[in-house]
Short mmCIF file of C-alpha atoms and ligand atoms in Angstrom, two decimals:
data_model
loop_
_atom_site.label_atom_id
_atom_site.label_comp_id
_atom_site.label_asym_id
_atom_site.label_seq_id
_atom_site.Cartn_x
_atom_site.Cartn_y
_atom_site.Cartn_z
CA UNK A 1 0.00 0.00 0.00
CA UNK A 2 1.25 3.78 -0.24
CA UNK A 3 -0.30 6.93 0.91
CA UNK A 4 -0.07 10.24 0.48
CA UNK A 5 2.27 11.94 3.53
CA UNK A 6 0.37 14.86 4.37
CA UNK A 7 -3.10 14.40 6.89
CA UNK A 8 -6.21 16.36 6.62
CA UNK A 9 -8.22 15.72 10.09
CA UNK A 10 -11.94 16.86 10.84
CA UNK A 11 -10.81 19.73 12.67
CA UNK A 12 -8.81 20.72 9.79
CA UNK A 13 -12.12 20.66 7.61
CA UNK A 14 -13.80 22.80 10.43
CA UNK A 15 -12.02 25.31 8.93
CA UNK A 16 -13.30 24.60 5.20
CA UNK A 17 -16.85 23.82 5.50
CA UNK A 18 -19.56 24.03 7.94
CA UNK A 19 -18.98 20.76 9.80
CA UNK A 20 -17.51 19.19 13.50
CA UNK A 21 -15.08 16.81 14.28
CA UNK A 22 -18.26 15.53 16.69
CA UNK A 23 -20.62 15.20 13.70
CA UNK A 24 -18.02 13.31 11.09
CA UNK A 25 -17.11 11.33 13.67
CA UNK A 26 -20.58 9.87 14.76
CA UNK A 27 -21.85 9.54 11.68
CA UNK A 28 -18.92 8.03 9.57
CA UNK A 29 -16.01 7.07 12.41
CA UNK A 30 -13.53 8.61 10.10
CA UNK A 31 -10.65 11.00 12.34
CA UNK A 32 -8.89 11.68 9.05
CA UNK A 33 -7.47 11.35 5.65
CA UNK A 34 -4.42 11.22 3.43
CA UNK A 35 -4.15 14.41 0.72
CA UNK A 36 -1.99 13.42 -2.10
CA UNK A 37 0.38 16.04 -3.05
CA UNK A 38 1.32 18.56 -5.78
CA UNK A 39 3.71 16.10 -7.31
CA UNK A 40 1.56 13.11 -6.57
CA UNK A 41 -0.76 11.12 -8.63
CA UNK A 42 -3.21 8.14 -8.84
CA UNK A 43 -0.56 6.80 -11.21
CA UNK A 44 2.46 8.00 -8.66
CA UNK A 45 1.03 6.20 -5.76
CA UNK A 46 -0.31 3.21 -7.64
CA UNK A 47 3.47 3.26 -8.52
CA UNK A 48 5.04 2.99 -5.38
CA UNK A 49 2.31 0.48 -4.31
CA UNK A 50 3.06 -1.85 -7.27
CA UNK A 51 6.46 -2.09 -6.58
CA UNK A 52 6.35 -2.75 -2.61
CA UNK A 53 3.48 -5.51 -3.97
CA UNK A 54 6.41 -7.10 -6.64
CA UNK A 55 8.42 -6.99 -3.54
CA UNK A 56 6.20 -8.69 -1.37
CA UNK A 57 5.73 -11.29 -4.06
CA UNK A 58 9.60 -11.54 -4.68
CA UNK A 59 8.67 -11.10 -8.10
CA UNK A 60 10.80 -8.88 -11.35
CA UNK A 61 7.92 -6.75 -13.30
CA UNK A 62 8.99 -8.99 -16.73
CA UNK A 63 7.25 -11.74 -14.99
CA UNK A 64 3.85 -10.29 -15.08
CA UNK A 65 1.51 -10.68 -17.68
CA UNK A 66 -1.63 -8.47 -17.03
CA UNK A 67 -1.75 -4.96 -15.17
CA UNK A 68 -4.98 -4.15 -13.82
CA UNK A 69 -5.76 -0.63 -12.61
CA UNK A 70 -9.20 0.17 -10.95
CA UNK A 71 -9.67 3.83 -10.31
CA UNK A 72 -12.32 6.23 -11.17
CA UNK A 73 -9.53 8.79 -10.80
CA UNK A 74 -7.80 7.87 -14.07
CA UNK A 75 -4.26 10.09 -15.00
CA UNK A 76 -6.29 10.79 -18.25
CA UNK A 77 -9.48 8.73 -19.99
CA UNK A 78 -6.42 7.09 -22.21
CA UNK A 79 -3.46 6.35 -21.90
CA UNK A 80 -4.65 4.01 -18.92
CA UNK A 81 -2.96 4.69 -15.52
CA UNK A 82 -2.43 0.76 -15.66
CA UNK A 83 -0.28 1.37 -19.33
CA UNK A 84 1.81 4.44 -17.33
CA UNK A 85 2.51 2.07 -14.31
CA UNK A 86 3.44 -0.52 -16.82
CA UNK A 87 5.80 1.62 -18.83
CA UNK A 88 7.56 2.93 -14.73
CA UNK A 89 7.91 -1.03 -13.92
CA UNK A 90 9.65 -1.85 -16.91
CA UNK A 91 7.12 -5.00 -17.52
CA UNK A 92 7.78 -5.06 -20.94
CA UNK A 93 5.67 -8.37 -21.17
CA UNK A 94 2.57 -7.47 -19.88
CA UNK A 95 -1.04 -5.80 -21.02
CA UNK A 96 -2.47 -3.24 -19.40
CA UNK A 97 -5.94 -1.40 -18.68
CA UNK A 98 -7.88 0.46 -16.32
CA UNK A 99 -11.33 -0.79 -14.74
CA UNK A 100 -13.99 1.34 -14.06
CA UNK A 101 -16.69 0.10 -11.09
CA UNK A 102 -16.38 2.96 -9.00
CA UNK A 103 -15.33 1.51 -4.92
CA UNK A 104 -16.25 -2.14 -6.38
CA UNK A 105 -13.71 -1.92 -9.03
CA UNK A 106 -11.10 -3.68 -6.35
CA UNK A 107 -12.94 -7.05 -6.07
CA UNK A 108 -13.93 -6.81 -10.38
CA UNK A 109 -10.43 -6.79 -11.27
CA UNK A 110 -9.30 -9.56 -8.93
CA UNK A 111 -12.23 -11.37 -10.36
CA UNK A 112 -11.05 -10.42 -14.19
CA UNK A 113 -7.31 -11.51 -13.01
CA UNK A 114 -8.35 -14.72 -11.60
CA UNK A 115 -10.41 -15.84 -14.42
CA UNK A 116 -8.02 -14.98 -16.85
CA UNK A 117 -5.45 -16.89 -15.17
CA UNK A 118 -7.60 -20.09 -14.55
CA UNK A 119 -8.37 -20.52 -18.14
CA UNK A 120 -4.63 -20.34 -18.70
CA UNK A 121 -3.81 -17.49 -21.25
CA UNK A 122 -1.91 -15.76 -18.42
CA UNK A 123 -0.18 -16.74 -15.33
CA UNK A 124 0.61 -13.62 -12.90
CA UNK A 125 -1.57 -10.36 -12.80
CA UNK A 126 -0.59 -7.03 -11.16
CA UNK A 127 -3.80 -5.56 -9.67
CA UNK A 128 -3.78 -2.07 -8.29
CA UNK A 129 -6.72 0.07 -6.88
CA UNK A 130 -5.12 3.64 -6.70
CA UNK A 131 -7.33 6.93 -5.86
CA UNK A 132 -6.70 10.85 -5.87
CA UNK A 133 -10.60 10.97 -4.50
CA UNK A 134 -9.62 14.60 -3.36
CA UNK A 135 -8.67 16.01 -6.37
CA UNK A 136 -12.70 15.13 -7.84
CA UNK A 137 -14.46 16.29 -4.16
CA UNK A 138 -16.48 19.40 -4.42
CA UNK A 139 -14.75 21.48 -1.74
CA UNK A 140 -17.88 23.45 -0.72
CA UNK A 141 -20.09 19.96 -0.26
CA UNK A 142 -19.55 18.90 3.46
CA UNK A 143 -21.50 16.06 2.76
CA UNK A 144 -19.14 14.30 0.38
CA UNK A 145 -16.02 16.30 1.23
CA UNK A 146 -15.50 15.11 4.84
CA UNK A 147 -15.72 11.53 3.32
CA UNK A 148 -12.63 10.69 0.68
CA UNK A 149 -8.82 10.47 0.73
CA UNK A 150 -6.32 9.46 -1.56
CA UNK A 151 -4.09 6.07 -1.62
CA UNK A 152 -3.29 2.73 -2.93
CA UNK A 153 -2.85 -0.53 -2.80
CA UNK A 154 -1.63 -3.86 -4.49
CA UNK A 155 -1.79 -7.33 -4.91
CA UNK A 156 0.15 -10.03 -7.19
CA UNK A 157 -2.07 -13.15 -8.28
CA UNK A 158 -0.01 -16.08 -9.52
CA UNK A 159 -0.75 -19.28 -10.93
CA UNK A 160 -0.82 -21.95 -8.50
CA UNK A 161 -0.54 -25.81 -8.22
CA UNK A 162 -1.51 -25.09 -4.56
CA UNK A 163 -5.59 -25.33 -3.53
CA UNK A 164 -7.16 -22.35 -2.24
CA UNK A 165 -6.53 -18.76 -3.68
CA UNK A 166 -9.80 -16.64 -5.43
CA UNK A 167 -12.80 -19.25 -4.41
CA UNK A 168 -15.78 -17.31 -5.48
CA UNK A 169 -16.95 -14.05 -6.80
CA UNK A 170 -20.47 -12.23 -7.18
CA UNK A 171 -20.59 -9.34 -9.23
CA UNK A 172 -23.54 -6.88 -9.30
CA UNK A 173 -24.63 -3.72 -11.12
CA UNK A 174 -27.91 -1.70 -11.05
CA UNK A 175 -27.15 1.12 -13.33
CA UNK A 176 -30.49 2.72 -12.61
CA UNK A 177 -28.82 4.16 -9.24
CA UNK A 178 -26.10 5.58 -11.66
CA UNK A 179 -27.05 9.12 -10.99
CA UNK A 180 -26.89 8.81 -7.24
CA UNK A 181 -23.29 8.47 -7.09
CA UNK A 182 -21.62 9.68 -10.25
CA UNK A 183 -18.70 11.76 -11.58
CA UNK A 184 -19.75 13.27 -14.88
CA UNK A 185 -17.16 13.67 -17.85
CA UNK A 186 -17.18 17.00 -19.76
CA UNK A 187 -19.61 15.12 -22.43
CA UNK A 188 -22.64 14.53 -20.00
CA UNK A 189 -23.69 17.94 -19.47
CA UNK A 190 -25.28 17.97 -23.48
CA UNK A 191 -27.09 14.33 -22.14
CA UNK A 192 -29.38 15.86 -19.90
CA UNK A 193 -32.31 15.08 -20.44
CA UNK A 194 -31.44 11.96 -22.22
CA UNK A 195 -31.77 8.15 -20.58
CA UNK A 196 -27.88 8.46 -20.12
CA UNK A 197 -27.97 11.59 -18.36
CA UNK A 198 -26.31 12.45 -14.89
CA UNK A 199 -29.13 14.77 -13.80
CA UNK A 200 -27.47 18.05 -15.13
CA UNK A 201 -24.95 17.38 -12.05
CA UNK A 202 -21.00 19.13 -12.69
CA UNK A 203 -18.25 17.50 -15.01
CA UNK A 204 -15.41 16.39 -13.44
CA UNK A 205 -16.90 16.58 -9.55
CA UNK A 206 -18.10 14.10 -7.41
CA UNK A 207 -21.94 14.32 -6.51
CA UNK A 208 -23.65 11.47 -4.30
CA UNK A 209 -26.72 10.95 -2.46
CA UNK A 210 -25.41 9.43 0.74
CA UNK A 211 -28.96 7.93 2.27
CA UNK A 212 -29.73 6.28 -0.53
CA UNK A 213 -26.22 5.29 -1.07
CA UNK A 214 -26.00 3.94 2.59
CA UNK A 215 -29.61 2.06 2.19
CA UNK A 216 -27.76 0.82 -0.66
CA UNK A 217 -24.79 -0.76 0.54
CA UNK A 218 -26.70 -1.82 3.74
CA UNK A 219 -28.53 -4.01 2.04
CA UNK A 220 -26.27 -5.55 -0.74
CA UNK A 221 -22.90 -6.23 1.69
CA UNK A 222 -24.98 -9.39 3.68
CA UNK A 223 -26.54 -10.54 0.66
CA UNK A 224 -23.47 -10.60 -1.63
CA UNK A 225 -21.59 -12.08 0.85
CA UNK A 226 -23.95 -15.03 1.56
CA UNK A 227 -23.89 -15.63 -2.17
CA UNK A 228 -20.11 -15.34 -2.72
CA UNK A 229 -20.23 -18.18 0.36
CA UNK A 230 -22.69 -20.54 -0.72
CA UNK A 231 -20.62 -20.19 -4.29
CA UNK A 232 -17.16 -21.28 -2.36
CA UNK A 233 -19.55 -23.63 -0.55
CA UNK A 234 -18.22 -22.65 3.05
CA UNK A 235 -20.42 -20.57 5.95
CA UNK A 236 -19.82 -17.48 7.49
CA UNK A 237 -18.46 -19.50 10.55
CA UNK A 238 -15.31 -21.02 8.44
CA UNK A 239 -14.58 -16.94 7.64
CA UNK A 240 -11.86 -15.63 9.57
CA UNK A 241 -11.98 -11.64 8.58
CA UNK A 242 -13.81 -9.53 6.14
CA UNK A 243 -12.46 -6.59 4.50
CA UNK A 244 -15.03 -4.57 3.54
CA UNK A 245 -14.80 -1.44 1.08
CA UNK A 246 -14.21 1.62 3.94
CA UNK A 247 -16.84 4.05 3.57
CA UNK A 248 -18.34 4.23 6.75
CA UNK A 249 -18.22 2.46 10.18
CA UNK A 250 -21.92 2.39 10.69
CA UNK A 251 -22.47 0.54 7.40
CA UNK A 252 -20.28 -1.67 8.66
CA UNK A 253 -21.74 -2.42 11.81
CA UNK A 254 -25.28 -2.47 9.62
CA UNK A 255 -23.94 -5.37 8.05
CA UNK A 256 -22.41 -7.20 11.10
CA UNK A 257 -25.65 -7.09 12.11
CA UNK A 258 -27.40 -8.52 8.61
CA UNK A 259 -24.55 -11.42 8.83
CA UNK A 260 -25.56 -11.59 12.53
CA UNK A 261 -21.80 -11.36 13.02
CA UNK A 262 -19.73 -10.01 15.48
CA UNK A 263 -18.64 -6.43 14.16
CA UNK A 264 -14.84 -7.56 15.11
CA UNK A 265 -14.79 -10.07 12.15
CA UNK A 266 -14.97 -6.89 9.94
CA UNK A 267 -11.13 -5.36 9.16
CA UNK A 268 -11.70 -1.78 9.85
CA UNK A 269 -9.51 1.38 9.17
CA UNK A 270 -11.93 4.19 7.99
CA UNK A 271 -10.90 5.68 10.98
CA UNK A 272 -7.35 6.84 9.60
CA UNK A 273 -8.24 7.38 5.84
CA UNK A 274 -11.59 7.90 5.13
CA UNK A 275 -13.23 6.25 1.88
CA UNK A 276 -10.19 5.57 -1.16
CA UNK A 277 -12.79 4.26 -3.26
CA UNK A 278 -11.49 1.48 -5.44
CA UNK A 279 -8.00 1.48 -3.21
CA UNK A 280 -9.48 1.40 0.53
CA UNK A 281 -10.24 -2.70 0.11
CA UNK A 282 -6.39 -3.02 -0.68
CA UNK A 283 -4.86 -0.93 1.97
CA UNK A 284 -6.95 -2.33 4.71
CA UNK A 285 -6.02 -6.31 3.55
CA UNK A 286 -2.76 -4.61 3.68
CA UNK A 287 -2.95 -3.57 7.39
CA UNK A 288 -4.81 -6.53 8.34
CA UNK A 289 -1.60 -8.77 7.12
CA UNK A 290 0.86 -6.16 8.87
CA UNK A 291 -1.64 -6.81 11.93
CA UNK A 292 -1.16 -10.75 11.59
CA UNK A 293 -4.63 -10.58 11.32
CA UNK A 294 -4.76 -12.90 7.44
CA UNK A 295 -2.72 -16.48 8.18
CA UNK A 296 -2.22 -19.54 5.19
CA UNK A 297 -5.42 -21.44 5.36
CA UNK A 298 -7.42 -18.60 6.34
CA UNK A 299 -10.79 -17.91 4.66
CA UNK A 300 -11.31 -14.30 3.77
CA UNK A 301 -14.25 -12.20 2.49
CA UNK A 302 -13.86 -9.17 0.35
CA UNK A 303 -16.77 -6.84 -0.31
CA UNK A 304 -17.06 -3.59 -2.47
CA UNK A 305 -19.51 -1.39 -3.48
CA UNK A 306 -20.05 2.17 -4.85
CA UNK A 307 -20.92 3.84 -7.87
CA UNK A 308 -22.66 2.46 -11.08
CA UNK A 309 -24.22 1.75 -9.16
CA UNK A 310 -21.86 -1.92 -8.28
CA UNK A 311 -21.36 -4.33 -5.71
CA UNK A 312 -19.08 -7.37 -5.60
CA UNK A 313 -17.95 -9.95 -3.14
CA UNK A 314 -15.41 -12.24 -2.92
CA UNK A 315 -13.93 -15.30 -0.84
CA UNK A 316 -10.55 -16.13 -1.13
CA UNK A 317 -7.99 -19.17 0.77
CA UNK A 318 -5.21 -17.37 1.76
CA UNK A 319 -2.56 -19.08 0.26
CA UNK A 320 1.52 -18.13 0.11
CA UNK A 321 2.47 -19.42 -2.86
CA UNK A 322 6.29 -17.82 -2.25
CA UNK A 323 6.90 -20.33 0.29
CA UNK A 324 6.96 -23.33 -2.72
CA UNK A 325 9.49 -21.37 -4.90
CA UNK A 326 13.05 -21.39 -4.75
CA UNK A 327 15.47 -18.24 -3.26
CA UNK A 328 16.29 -15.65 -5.68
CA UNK A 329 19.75 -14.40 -5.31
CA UNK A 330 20.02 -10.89 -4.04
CA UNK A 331 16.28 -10.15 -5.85
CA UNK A 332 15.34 -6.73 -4.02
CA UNK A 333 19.13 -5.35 -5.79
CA UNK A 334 18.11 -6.29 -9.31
CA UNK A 335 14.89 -4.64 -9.07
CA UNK A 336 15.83 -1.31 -8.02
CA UNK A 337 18.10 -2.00 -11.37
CA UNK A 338 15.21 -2.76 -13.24
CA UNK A 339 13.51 0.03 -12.66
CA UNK A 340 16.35 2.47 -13.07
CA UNK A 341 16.99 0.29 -16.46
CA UNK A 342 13.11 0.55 -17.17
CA UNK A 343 13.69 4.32 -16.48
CA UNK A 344 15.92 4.71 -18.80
CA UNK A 345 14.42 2.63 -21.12
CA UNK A 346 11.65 5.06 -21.04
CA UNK A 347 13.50 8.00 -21.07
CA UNK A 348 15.34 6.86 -24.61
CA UNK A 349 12.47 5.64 -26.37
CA UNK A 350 11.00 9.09 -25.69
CA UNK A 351 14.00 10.97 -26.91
CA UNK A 352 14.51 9.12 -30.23
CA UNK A 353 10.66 9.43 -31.01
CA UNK A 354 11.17 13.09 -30.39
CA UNK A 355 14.54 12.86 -32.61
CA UNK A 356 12.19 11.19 -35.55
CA UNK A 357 10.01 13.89 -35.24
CA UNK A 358 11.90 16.98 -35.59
CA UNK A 359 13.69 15.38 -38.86
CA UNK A 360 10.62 14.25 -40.04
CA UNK A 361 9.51 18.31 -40.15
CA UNK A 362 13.22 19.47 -40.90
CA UNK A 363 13.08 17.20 -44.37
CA UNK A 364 10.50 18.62 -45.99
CA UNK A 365 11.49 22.17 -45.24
CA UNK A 366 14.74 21.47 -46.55
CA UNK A 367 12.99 20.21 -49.87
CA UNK A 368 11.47 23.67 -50.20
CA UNK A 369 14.49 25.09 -49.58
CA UNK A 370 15.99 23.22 -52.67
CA UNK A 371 13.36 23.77 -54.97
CA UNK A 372 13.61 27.63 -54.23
CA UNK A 373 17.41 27.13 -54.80
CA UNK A 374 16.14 25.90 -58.28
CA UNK A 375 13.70 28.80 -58.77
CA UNK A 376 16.74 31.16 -58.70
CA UNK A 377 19.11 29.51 -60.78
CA UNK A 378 16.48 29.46 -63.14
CA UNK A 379 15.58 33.26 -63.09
CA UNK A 380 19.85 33.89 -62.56
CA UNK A 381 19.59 31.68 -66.51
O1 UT7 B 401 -17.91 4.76 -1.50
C1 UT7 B 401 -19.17 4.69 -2.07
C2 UT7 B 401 -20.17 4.34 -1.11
N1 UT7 B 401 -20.48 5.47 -0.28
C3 UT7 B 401 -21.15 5.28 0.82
O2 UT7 B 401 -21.42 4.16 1.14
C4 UT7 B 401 -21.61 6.47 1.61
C5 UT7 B 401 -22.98 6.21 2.11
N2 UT7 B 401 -23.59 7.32 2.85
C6 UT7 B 401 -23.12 7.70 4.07
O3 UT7 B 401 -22.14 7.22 4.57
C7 UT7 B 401 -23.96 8.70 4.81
O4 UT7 B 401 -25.20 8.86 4.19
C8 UT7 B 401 -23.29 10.11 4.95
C9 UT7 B 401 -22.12 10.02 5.90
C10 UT7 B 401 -22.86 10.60 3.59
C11 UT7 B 401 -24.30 11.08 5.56
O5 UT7 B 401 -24.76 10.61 6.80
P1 UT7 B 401 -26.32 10.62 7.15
O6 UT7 B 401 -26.45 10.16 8.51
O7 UT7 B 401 -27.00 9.83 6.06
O8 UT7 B 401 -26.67 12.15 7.10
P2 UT7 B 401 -27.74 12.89 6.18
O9 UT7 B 401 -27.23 13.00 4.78
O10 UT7 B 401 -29.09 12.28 6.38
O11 UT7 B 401 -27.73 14.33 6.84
C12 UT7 B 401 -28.16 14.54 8.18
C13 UT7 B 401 -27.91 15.98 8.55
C14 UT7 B 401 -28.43 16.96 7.51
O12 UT7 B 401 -28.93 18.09 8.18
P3 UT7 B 401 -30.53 18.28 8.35
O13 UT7 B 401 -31.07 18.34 6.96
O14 UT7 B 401 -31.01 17.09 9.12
O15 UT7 B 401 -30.64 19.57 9.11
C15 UT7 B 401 -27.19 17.37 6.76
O16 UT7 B 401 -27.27 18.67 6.21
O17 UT7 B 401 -26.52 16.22 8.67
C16 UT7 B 401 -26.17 17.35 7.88
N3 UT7 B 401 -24.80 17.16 7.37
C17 UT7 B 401 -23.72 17.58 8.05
N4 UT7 B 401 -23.58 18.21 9.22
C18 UT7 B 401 -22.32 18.48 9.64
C19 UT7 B 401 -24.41 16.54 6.24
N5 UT7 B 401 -23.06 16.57 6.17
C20 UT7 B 401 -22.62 17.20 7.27
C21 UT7 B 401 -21.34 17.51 7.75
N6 UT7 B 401 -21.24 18.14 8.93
N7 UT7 B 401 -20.21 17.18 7.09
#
């Protein structure tokens, strides 16, 4: 996982819009959030999460085959964020593309990893959920503002002759509740009144209706999850933690209750960041492993939801798949060289493409130049 450095708490938004540390605190459990900076980006931090996830993995970037980005804070609409992280790792061998399903887009492109894997046209998949949430929040909202930060987080899914791994996924979509939690493109605005239309709301900010949002995801986390189980064929019993999406404490304790489990077997860390959309399921796996909290064996749930509107759920065997491979000789050294190499790499294939270029426009000027060179020689005759 990586997050931005610098921390925005409630009382800091006290000072931006009409709201108390009391009230976002009651209602949401969230203390504070991580800003990304000037010189960060969705791409930046999915960067730095990537690699600490290839280190994790003990893996070199040539090794993976598909790159997976889900964000619905994209660099740009193309290139994909996944095809800039690509082109930074230096995995030359891989495809890449972004996914769009809002905070579900997480479990969807697990789910799109792990199928293409088991039906064998790939055998290792990079998936990243990376968010700059705050650069998309309408500042003077306080009821969406006080809820988003920025992060990411990554996992490496590998082919496997070991049982367990991605045991079931459910994944939903009910695009009649598109309008309720949306982030219009410049294009929408001329689509309002048409079925496609975003209710006339502002390109390029965040709008949602948060009650019918939170009715919502109250309702689909229990019911996704029991589906996702009987799928896997296990019960809620054999689960060991769940890492929901992190939008909001009480919807988690809403669905502790619908599982009619205790609200403990929920990972939890809203608290410190706030909602990172498609990147908050990631980081808190990621804090629940640094907690000891995820062991081999373990059965885990994984549950998203968010705009589209989409939900998805997951269960998964823990598995460590490092512990049946060989040790590779001094492997953390060669990939700081591989990334300096893919660096430079980069940095060349730019250059010469601008080289080709500028000689491509130089040539035909100097044809002009040579046929006025024959226009006066004529007139000198
Ligand atoms: O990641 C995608 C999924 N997103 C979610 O799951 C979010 C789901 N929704 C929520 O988490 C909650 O609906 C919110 C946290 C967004 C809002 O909580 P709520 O308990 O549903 O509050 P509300 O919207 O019903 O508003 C209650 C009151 C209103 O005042 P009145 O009309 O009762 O006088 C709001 O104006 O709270 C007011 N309010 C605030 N007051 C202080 C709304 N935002 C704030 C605020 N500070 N930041």
């Amino acid at each position: 996982m990586a997050v931005p450095e610098t921390v925005l708490t409630n009382r800091d938004l006290e000072a931006i819009v009409e709201t108390s540390d009391e009230w976002i605190s009651t209602r949401t459990g969230i203390k504070e959030r991580r800003i990304a900076g000037e010189r960060e980006s969705t791409a930046s931090l999915g960067l730095k999460a990537a690699r600490k996830a290839l280190g994790v993995a003990n893996m070199f970037p040539t090794e993976i085959d598909l790159i997976i980005v889900a964000t619905s804070t994209p660099e740009n609409i193309f290139p994909s964020t996944a095809s800039l992280i690509q082109n930074s790792l230096g995995a030359t061998r891989a495809g890449a593309f972004d996914l769009s399903a809002a905070c579900s887009g997480f479990v969807y492109a697990v789910e799109m990893a792990t199928q293409s894997i088991k039906a064998g046209g790939i055998r290792s998949a990079l998936v990243i959920g990376a968010e700059t949430m705050t650069r998309v929040l309408d500042w003077q909202d306080r009821s969406t503002c006080i809820l988003f930060g920025d992060g990411a987080g990554a996992v490496v899914l590998k082919a496997s002759d070991i049982e367990g791994g991605v045991l079931s996924a459910v994944l939903r979509s009910d695009g009649s509740g598109g309008d309720l939690l949306c982030i219009p493109t410049v294009g929408s605005g001329d689509l309002r009144n048409s079925e496609f239309g975003m209710n006339g709301h502002a390109p390029g900010k965040m709008y949602m209706n948060g009650s019918e949002v939170f009715k919502f995801a109250t309702r689909v986390i229990g019911e996704s999850i029991n589906q996702a189980l009987d799928k896997a064929g296990i019960d809620i019993e054999d689960v060991s933690l769940i890492v929901p999406h992190q939008a909001n404490l009480r919807i988690i304790q809403a669905a502790a209750r619908s599982l009619k489990v205790e609200p403990e077997l929920f990972m939890s860390n809203v608290e410190r960041y706030g909602n990172t959309s498609a990147a908050s399921i990631p980081i808190a796996l990621c804090e629940a492993i640094a907690q000891d909290r995820v062991k081999p064996g373990d059965y885990l749930a994984f549950v998203g939801f968010g705009g589209g509107l989409t939900w998805a759920a997951m269960v998964v065997q823990w598995v460590d798949t490092r512990k049946a491979e060989s040790i590779r000789v001094l492997a953390p050294q060669r990939r700081q060289v591989s990334y300096f190499l893919a660096s430079l790499r980069a940095n060349v294939l730019k250059a010469t493409r601008t080289l080709s270029d500028l000689t491509r426009r130089i040539r035909p000027r100097r044809g002009r130049m040579l046929r006025l060179r024959d226009k006066v020689n004529q007139l000198d005759q």
